[in-house]
CSV table of C-alpha atoms in Angstrom, one decimal:
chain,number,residue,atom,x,y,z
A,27,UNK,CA,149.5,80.1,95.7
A,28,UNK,CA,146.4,80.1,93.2
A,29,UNK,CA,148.4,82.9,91.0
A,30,UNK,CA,149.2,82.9,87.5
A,31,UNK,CA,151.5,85.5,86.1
A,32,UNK,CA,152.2,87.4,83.0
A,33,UNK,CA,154.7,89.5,82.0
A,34,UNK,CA,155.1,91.8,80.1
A,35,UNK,CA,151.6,93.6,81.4
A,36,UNK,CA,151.6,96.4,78.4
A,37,UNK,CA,153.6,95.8,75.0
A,38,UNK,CA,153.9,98.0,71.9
A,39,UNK,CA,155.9,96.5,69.0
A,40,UNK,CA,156.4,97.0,65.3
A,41,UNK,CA,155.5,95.2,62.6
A,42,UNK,CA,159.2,94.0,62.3
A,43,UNK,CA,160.1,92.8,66.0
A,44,UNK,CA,160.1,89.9,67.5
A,45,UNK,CA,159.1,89.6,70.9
A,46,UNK,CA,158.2,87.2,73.6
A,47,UNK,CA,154.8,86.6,76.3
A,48,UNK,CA,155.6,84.8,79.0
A,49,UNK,CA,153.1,82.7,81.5
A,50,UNK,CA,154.2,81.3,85.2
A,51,UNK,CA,152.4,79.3,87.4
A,52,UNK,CA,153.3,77.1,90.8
A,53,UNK,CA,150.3,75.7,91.5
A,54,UNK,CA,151.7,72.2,89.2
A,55,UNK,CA,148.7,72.4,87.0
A,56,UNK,CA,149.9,70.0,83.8
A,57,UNK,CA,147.9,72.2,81.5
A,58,UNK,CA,148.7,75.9,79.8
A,59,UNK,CA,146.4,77.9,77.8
A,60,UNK,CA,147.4,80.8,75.7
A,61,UNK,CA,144.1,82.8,74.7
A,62,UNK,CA,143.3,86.0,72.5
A,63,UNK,CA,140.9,88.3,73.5
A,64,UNK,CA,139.5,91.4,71.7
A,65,UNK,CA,137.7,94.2,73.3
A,66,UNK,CA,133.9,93.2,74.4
A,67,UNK,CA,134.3,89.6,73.0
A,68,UNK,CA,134.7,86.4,74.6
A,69,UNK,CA,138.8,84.9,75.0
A,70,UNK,CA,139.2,82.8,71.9
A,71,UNK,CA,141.3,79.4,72.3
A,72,UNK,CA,144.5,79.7,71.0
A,73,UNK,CA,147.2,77.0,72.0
A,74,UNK,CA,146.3,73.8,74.7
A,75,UNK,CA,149.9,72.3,76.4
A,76,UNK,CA,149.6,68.9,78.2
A,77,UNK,CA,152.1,68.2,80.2
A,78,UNK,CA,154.5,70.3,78.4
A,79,UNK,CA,153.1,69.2,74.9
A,80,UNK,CA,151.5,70.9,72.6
A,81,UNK,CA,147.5,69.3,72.2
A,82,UNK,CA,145.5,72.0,70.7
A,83,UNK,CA,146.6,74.7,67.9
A,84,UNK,CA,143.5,76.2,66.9
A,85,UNK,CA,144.7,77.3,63.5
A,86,UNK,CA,146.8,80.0,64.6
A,87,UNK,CA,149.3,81.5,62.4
A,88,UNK,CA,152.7,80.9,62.8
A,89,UNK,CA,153.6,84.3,63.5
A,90,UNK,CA,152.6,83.2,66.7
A,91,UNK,CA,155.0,80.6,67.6
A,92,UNK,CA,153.9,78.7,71.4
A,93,UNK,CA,157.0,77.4,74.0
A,94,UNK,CA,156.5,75.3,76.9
A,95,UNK,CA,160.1,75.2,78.6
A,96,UNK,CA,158.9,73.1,81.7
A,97,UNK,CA,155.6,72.3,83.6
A,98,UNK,CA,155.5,76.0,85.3
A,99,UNK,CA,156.6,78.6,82.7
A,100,UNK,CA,154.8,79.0,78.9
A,101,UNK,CA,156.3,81.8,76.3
A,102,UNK,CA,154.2,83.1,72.6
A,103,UNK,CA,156.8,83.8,70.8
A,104,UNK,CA,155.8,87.0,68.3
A,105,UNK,CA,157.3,87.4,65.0
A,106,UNK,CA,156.0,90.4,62.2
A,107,UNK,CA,152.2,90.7,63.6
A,108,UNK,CA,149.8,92.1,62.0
A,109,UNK,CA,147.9,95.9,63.7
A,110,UNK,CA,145.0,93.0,63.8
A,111,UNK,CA,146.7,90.9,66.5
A,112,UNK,CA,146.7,93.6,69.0
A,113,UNK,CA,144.6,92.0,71.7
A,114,UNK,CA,145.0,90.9,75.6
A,115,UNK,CA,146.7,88.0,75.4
A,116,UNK,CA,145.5,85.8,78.6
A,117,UNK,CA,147.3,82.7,79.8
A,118,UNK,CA,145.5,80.3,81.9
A,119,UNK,CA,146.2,76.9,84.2
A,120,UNK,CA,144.2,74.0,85.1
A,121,UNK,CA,145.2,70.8,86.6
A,122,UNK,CA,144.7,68.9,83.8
A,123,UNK,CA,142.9,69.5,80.4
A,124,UNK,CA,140.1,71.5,80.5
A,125,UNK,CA,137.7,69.2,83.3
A,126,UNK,CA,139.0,71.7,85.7
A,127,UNK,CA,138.5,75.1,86.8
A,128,UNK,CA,141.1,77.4,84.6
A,129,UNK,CA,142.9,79.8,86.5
A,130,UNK,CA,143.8,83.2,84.0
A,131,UNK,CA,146.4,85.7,84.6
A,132,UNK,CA,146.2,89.3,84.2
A,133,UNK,CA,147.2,89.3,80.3
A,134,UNK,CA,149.5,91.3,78.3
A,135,UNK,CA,147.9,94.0,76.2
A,136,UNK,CA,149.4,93.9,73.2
A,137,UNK,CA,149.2,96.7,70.3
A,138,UNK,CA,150.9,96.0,67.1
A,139,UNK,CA,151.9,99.1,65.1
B,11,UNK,CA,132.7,72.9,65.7
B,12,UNK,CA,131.1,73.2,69.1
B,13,UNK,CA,129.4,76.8,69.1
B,14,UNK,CA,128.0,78.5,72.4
B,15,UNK,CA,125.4,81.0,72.3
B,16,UNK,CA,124.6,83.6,75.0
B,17,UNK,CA,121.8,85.9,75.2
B,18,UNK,CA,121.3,88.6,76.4
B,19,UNK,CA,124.7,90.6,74.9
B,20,UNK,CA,123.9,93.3,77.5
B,21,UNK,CA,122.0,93.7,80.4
B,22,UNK,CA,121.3,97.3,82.5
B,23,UNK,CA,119.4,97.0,85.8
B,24,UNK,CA,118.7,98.9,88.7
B,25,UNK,CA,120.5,97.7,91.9
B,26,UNK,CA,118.1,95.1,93.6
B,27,UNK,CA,116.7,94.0,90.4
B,28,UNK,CA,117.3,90.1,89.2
B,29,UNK,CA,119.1,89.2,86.0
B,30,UNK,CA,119.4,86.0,84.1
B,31,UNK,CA,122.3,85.6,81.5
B,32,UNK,CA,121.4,81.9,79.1
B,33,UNK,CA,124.3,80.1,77.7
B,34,UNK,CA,123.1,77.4,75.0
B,35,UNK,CA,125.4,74.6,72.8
B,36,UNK,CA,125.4,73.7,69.6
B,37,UNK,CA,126.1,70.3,70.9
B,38,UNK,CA,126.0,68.2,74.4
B,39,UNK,CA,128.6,69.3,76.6
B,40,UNK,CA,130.5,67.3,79.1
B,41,UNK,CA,130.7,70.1,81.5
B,42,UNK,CA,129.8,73.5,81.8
B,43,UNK,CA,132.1,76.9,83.7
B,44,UNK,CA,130.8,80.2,84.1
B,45,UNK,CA,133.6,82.8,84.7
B,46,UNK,CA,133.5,86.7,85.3
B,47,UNK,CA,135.3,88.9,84.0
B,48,UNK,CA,135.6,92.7,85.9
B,49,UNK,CA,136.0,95.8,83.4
B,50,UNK,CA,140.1,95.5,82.9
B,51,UNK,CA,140.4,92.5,84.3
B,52,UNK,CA,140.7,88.6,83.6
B,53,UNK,CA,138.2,85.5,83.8
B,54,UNK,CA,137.8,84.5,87.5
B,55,UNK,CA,136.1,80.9,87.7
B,56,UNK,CA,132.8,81.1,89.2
B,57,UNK,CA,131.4,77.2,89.2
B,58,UNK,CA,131.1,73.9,86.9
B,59,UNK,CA,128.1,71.7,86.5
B,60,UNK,CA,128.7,68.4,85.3
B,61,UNK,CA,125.5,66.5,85.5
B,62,UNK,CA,122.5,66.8,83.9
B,63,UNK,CA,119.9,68.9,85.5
B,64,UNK,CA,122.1,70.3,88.3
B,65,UNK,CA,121.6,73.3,90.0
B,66,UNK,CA,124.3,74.8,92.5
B,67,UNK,CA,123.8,77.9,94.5
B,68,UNK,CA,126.2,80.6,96.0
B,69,UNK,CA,124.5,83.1,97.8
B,70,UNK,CA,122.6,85.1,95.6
B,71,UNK,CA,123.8,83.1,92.1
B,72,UNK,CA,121.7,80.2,91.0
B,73,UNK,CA,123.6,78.0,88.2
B,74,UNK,CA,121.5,75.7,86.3
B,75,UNK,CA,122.4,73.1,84.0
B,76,UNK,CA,119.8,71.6,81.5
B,77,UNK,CA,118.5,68.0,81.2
B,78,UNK,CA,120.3,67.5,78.0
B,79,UNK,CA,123.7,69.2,78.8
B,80,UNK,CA,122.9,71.4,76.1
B,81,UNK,CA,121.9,74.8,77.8
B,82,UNK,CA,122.8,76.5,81.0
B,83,UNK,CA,121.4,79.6,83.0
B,84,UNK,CA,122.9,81.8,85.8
B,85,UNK,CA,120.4,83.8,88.0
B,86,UNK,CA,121.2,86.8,90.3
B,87,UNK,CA,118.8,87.8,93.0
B,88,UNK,CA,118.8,91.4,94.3
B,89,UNK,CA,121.9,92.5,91.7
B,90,UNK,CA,124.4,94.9,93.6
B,91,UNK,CA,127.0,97.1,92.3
B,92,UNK,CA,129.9,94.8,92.7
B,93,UNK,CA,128.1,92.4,90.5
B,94,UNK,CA,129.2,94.6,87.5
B,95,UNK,CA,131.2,92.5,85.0
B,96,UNK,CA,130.7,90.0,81.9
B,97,UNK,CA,129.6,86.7,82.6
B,98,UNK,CA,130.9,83.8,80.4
B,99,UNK,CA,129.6,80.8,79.6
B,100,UNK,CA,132.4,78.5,78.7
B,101,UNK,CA,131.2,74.8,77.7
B,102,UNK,CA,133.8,71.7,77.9
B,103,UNK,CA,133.3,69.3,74.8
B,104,UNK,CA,133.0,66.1,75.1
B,105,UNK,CA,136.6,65.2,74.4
B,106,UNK,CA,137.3,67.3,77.6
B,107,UNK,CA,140.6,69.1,75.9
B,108,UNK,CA,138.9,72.1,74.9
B,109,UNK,CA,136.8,75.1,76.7
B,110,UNK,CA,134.2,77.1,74.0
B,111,UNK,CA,133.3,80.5,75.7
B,112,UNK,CA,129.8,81.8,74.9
B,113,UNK,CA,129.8,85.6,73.8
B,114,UNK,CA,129.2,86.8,77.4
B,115,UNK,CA,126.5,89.3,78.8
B,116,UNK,CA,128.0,92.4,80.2
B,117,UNK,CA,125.6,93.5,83.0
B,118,UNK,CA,125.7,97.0,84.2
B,119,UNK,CA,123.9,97.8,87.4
B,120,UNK,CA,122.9,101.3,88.5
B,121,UNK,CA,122.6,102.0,91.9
């Protein structure tokens, strides 16, 4: 199983809600990636887990807020967004930290209204 | 901060035609990835290089990786129409925790 899933695969959601991305993989890669991705520009590095640790936040804000519940599964928790954080949000897996290949999933596109 | 250039942003051929997308780093990388990405769809790994002046080959895609792990190029021969799709340069810094993507060429082919 080389798959990494994504659910929700479309959201729509107020300025005011607060809702939840989540990642799963069972491949028992040690790494999680949460990336952003506008239309026609390359995914932008969001949040790095190591073995269920948080490495890397690349200055995100924390209406973003990153959970990694065990070594499979990897949330973004969403609280009041912005119209400007609609995106496709991709997750991605690689056995360890970046040496390895990442494996994306299909995203969730988000648009923030 | 590590910064990767592509060039070109775009690229239209006609099917049979070669194309060349060029990644280059602000700094020396410790590995470079080159993904493609379908319209819709998500970053499928294509290759790494690792070591300096490597060159790998799948069928008609030639990956090259320069002397001083600073640049990279990826050659198609004969383009066809499943080729469609942006092509990303992604370069691993030397720390090896994070993955830079370069801006990507979007290559259109018309048949």
């Amino acid at each position: 199983d080389t798959e990494v899933t994504q659910t929700p695969k479309h959201l729509v959601m107020g300025m005011t809600n607060k809702k939840s991305l989540k990642c799963e993989q069972h491949m028992g890669h040690r790494a999680m990636y949460w990336y952003k991705q506008k239309a026609k520009k390359p995914p932008e590095l969001m949040f790095v887990y190591s073995y269920e640790k948080l490495s890397i936040n690349e200055s995100v804000p924390s209406r973003f807020s990153p959970e990694c519940p065990n070594s499979s599964l990897l949330n973004l928790h969403l609280h009041a967004l912005q119209p400007e954080d609609s995106a496709l949000y991709l997750c991605a897996s690689s056995q360890t930290l970046a040496s390895y290949e990442q494996y994306f999933g299909p995203g969730t596109r988000l648009t923030v209204t | 901060g590590q910064q990767v250039m592509q060039i070109p942003q775009y690229q239209h051929v006609q099917e049979g035609e070669d194309f060349t997308t060029y990644c280059n780093s602000s700094t020396t990388l410790s590995n470079i990835q080159w993904y493609k990405q379908r319209p819709g769809g998500h970053p499928v790994f294509l290759i790494q290089l690792v070591k300096s002046g490597e060159v790998k080959k799948q069928k008609r895609l030639t990956f090259q990786f320069g002397e001083a792990k600073k640049n990279s190029s990826l050659h198609i021969t004969a383009t066809q129409t499943t080729d469609v799709g942006t092509y990303f340069c992604a370069g691993l810094n030397n720390a090896g925790n994070m993955l830079t993507f370069g801006g990507g060429t979007r290559l259109m082919v018309k048949p």
